[in-house]
Coordinates of C-alpha atoms in Angstrom, one line a residue:
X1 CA 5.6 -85.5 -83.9
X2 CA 2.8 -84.8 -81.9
X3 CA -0.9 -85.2 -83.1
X4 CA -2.7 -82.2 -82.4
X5 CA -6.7 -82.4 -82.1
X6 CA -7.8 -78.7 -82.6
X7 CA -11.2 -77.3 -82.1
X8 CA -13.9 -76.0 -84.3
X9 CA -15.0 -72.2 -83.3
X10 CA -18.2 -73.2 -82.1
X11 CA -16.6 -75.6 -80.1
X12 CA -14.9 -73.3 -77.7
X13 CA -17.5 -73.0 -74.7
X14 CA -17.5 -77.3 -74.9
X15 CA -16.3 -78.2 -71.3
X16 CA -15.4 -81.5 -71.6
X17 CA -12.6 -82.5 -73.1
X18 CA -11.2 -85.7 -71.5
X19 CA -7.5 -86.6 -69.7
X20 CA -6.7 -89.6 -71.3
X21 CA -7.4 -91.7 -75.1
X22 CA -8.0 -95.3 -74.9
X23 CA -7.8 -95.8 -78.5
X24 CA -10.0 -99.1 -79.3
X25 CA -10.8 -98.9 -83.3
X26 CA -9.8 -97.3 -86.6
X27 CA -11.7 -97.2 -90.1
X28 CA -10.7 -95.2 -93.4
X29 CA -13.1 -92.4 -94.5
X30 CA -13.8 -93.8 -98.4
X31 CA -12.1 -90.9 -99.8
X32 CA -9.1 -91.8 -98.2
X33 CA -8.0 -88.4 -96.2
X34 CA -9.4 -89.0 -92.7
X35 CA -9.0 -91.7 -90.7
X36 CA -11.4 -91.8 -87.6
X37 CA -10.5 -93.2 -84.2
X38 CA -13.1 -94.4 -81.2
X39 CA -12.1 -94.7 -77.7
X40 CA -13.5 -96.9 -75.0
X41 CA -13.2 -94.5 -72.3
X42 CA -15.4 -91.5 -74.5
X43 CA -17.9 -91.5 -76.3
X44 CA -16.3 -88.0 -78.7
X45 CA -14.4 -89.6 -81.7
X46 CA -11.1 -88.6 -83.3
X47 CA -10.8 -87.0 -86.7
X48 CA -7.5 -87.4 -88.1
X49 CA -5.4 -86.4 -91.3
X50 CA -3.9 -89.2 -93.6
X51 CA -0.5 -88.4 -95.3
X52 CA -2.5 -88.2 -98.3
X53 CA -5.1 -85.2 -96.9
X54 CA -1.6 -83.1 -95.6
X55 CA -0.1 -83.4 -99.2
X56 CA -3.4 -82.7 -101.3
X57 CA -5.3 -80.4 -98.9
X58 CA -5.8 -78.3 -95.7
X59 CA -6.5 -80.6 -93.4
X60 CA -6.6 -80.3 -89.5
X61 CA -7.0 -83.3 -87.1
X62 CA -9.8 -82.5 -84.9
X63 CA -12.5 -84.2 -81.5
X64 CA -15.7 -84.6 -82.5
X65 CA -18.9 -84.1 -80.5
X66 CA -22.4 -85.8 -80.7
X67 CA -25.3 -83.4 -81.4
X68 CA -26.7 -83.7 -77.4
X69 CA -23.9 -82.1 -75.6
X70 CA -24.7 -84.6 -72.8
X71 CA -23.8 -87.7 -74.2
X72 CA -20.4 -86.0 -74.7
X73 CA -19.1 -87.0 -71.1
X74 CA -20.2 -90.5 -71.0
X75 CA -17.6 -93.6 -71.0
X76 CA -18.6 -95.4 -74.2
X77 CA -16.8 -98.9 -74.1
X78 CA -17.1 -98.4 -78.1
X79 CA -14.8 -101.2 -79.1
X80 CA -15.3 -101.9 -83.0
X81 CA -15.8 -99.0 -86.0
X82 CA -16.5 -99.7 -90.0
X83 CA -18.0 -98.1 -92.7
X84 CA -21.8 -98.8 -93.9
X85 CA -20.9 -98.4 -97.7
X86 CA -24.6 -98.8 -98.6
X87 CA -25.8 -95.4 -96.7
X88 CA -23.0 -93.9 -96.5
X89 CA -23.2 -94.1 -92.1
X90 CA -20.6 -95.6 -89.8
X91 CA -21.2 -98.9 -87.2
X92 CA -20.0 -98.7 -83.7
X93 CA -20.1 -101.8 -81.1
X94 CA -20.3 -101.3 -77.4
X95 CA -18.2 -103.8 -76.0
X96 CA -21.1 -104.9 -73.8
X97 CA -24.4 -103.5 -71.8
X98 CA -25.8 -105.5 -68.8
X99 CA -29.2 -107.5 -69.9
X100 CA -32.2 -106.5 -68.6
X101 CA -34.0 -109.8 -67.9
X102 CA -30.9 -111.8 -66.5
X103 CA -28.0 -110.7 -63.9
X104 CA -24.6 -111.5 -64.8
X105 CA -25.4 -111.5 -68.6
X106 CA -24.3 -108.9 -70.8
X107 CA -25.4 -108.0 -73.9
X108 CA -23.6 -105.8 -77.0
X109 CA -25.0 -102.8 -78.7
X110 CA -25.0 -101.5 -82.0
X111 CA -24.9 -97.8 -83.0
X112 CA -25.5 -96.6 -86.0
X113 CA -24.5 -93.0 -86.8
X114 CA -23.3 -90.1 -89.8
X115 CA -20.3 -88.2 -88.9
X116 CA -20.8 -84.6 -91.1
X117 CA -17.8 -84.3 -94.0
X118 CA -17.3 -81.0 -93.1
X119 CA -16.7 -81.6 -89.4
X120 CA -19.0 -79.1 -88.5
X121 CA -20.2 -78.6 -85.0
X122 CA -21.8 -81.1 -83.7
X123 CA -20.1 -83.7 -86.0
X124 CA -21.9 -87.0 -84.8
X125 CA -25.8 -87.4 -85.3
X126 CA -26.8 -90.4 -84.1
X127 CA -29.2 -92.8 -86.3
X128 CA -30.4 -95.7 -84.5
X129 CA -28.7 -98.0 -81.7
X130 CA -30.0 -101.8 -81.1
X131 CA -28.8 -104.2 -78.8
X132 CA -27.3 -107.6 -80.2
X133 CA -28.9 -110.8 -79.6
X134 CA -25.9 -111.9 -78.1
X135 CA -24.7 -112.9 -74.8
X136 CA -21.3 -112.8 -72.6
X137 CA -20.4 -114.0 -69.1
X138 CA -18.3 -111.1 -68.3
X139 CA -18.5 -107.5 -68.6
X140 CA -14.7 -106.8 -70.2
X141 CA -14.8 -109.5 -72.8
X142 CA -17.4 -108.8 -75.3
X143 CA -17.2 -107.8 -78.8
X144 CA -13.6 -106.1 -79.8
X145 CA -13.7 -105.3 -83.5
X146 CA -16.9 -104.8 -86.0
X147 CA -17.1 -104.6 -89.6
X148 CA -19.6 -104.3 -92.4
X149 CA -20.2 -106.8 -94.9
X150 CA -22.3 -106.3 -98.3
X151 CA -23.0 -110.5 -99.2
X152 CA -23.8 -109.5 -103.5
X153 CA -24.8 -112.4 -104.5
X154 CA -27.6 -112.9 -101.7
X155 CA -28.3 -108.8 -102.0
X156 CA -27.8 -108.6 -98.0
X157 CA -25.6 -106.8 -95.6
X158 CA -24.0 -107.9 -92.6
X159 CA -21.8 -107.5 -89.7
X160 CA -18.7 -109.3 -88.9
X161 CA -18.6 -108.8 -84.7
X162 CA -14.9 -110.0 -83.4
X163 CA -15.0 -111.8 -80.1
X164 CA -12.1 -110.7 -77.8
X165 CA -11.9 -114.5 -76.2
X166 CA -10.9 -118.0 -77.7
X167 CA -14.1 -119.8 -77.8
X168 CA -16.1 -116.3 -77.0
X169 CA -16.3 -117.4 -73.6
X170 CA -14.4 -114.9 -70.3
X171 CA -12.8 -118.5 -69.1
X172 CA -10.4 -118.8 -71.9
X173 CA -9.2 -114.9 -71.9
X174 CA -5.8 -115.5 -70.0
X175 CA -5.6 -119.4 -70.6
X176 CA -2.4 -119.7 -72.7
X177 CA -2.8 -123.5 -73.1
X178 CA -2.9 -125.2 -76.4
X179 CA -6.3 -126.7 -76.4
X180 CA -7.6 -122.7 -75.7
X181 CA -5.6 -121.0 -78.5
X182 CA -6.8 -121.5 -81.7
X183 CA -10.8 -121.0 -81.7
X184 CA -11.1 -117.0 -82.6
X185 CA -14.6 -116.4 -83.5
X186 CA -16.4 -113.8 -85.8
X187 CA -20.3 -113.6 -85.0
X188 CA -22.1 -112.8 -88.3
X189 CA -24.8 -110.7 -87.4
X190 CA -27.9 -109.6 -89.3
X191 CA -30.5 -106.3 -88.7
X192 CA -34.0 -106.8 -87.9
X193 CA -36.1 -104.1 -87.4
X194 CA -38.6 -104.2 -84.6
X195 CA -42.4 -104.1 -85.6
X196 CA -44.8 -102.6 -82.9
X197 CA -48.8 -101.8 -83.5
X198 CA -48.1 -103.0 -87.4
X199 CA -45.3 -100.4 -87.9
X200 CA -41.4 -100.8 -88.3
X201 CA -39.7 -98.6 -85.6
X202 CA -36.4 -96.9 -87.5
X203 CA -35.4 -94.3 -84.6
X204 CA -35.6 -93.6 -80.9
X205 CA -34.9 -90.3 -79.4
X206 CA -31.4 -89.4 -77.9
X207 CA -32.4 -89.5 -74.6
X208 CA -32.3 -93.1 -74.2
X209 CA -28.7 -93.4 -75.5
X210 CA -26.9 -94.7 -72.8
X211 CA -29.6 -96.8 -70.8
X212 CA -30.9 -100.3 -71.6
X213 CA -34.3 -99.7 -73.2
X214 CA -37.5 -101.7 -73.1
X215 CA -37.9 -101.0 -76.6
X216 CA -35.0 -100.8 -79.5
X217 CA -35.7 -99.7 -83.0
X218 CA -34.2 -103.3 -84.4
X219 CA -32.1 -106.5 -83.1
X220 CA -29.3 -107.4 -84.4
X221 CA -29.8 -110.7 -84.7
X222 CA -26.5 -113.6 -84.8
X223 CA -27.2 -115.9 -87.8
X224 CA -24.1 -117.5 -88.0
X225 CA -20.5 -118.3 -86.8
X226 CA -17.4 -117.7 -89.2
X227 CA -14.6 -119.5 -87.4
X228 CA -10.9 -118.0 -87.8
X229 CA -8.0 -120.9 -88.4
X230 CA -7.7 -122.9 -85.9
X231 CA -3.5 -122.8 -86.7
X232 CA -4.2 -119.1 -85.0
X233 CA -2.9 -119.4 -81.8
X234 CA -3.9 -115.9 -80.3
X235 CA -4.6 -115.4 -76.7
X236 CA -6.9 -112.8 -77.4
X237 CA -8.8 -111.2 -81.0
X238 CA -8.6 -107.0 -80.3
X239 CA -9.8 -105.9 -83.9
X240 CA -10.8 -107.1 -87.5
X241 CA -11.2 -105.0 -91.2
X242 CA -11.2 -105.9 -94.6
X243 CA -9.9 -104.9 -98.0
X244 CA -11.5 -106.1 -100.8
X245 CA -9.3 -106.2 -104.3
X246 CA -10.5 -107.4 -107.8
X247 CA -12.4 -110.6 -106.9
X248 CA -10.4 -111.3 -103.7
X249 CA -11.2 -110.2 -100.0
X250 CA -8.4 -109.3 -97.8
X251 CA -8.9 -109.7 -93.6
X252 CA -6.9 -108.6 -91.1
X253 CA -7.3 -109.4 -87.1
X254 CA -5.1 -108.3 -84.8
X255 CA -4.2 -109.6 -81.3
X256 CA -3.3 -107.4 -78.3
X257 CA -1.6 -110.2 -76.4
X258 CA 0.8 -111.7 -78.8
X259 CA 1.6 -108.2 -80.8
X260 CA 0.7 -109.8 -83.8
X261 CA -1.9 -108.9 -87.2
X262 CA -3.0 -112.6 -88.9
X263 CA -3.7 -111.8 -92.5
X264 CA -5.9 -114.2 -94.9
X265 CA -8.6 -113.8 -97.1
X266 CA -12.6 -114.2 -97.0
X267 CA -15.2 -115.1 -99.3
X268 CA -19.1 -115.5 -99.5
X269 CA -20.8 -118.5 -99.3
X270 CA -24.8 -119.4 -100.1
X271 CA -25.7 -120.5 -95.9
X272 CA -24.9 -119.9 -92.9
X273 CA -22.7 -118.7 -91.5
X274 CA -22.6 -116.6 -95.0
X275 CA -19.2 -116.5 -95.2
X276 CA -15.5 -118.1 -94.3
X277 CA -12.2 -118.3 -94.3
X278 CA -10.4 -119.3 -97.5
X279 CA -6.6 -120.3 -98.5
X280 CA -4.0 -117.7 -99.5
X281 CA -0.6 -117.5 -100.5
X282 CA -0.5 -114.3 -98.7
X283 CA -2.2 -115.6 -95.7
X284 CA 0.7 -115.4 -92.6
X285 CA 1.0 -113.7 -89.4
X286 CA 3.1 -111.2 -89.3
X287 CA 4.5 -109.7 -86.3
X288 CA 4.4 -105.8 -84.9
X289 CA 8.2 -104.7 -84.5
X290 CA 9.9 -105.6 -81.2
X291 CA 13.2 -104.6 -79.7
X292 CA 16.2 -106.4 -78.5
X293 CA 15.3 -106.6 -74.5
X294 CA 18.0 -107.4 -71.7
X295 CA 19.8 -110.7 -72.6
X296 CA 19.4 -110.4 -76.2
X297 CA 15.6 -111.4 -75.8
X298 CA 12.5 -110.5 -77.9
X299 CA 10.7 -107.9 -75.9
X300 CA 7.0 -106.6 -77.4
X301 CA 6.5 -102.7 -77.5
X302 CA 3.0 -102.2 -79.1
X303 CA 1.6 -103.7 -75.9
X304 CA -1.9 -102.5 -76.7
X305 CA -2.5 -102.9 -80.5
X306 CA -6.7 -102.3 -80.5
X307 CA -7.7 -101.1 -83.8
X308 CA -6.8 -102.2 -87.4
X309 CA -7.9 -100.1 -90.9
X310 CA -6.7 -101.1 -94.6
X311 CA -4.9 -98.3 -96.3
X312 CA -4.4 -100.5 -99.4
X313 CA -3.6 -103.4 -100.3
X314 CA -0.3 -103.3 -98.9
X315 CA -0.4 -100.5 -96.0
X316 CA -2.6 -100.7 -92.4
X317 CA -2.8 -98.5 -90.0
X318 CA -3.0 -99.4 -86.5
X319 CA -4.3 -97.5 -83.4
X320 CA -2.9 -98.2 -79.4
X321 CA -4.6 -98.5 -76.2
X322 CA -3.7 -96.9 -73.3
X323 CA -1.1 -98.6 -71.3
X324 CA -2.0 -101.2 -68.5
X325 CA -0.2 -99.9 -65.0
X326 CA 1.2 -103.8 -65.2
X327 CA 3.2 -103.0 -68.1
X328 CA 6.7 -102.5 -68.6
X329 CA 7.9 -98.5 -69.3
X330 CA 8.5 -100.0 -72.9
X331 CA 5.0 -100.3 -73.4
X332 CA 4.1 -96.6 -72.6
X333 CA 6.5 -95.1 -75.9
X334 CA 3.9 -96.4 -78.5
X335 CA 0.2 -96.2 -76.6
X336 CA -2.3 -94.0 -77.1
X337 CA -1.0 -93.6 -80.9
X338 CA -1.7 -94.1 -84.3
X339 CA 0.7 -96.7 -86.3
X340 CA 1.5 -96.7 -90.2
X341 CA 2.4 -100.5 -91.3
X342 CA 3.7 -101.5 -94.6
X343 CA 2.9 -105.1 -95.3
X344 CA 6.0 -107.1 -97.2
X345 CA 6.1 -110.1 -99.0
X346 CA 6.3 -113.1 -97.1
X347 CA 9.3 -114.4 -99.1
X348 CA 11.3 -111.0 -98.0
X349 CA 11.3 -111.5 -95.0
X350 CA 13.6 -112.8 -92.2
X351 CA 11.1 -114.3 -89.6
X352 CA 8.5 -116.5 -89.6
X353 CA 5.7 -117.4 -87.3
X354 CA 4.9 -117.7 -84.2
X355 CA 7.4 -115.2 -82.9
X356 CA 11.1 -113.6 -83.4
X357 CA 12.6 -110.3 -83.1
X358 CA 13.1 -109.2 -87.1
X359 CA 9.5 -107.6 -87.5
X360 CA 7.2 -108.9 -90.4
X361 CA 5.2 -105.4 -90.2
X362 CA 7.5 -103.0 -91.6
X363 CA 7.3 -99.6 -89.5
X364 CA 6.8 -96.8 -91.6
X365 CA 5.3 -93.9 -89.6
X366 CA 4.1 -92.9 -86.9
X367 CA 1.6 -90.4 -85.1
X368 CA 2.2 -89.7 -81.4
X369 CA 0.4 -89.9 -78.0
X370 CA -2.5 -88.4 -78.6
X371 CA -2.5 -84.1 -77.2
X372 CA -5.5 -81.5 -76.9
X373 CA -4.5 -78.2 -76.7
X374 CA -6.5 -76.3 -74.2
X375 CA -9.0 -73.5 -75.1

């Protein structure tokens, strides 16, 4: 079926709705009956309806705008959303912004925002936004996933930022070799606010949203390196969340390339890098459903997996990117959608990794190319 974005009556004289929805991230609303959706190529954000909100509740899926109606036509590169549990706001990671001392250096930026419960027009008020002390080579392979971490027995939060590339460096992006795969990265990164004339700067004003500033409210500052199995032989990392049950914490990451969600577990430690990866008897890599191709080969058909949400402990949901113009026709039946996965035990089923054509990732639903209506 078709997933229909609607507006909100004051919403109606809003020009700017755009063409196409380059799905990059997902993340749960706590209460379980929205899931919202950024894009890479805008900067509005989706507002969609769970299963559980059409059962228990009128519930419309719906575009939301930012309060400054200019921002609302910019190209965002937002690549990573998750959930600040402690003030009840949402994280969002540019992939990258160009530095302002050095040429050829990018930088990543963190937004903070509050999206209003009632989707009221505008939705999206924007809190702070900080660069990250972090730097890439390359423009297109920056930070692809983002998610918040409360660290309880040090009484400090954190973010977990997902490097797209093996090593976190553009040169390995499309190297397939063995001695590339194998060295996914997640940047720990802590917020510092910025202290000018003896006073801590918490907000800027809208204006300079989009623009490199002289002058950010805080730094978010990379104080450690949380290295994902080195058994993990992705060509690329496209997004990482967590689910945290009784005294265990669940991670997933997905990859774009291989069509494939790793899942392990994650706990706390007392340095740096704060936390790491720990064994489970759940941890595997599970492969996204393919089809039988020509010649009875395995042939991939979520060709742009980008975003990955817990549902519960046994249920993700997974958003697509656009398709590339490279791709196959195949790929272009499951972009720019929304993906319900139920996650089976490892015993039950028929493949193992790295790769066959029985899927580990059970389908169970599944929300359509993405359709606004026009006014």
């Amino acid at each position: 079926m078709f997933c229909i974005l609607r507006y909100n009556e004051q919403q109606r004289n809003v020009s700017y709705v755009p063409d196409r929805f380059e799905a990059s991230d997902v993340v749960l609303r706590p209460d379980g009956l929205i899931i919202y959706v950024v894009f890479d190529n805008t900067i509005l954000i989706g507002a969609f309806c769970t299963p559980l909100a059409t059962r228990t509740m009128n519930c419309t899926d719906k575009l939301l705008y930012w309060s400054n109606n200019t921002f609302n036509k910019a190209k965002s590169e937002f690549e990573g959303i998750t959930y600040n549990s402690l003030q009840d706001t949402y994280f969002i990671v540019q992939e990258t912004i160009p530095s302002t001392n050095t040429p050829g250096v990018y930088n990543s930026k963190i937004f903070e925002i509050q999206i209003a419960k009632d989707h009221s027009f505008p939705s999206i008020r924007l809190i702070q936004s900080c660069k990250v002390n972090w730097t890439f080579d390359s423009s297109s392979k920056g930070f692809e996933g983002l998610q918040f971490m409360t660290h309880h027995k040090m009484g400090k939060s954190y973010l977990l930022a997902l490097c797209e590339a093996n090593k976190c460096t553009v040169q390995t992006a499309h190297n397939h070799s063995i001695n590339v795969v194998g060295h996914g990265k997640l940047i720990v990164l802590e917020k510092h606010e910025a202290i000018h004339n003896g006073e801590s700067t918490v907000s800027f004003q809208e204006k300079q949203f989009f623009f490199p500033i002289l002058l950010d409210p805080c730094l978010w500052v990379s104080v450690g390196i949380v290295n994902l199995p080195s058994d993990l032989e992705f060509v690329d990392y496209s997004a990482v969340s967590t689910y945290s049950q009784n005294s265990l914490i669940y991670i997933a990451v997905t990859s774009q390339e291989n069509s494939q969600v790793w899942i392990g577990t994650i706990e706390e430690i007392d340095q740096s890098p704060y936390f790491r990866i720990t064994p489970s008897n759940r941890s595997s890599v599970y492969n996204i459903p393919q089809i039988i191709g020509n010649g009875n080969t395995c042939e991939t058909q979520y060709c742009n997996i980008e975003g990955v949400a817990w549902v519960n402990e046994n249920q993700l949901v997974l958003v697509s990117d656009q398709e590339k113009a490279t791709q196959g026709v195949v790929c272009s039946f499951k972009d720019e959608s929304i993906h319900y996965f139920l996650i089976p035990n490892v015993k039950e089923s028929m493949a193992t990794y790295p790769s066959y054509c029985s899927s580990l990732l059970l389908f169970l639903t599944l929300y359509t190319i993405f359709y606004f209506p026009s006014h």
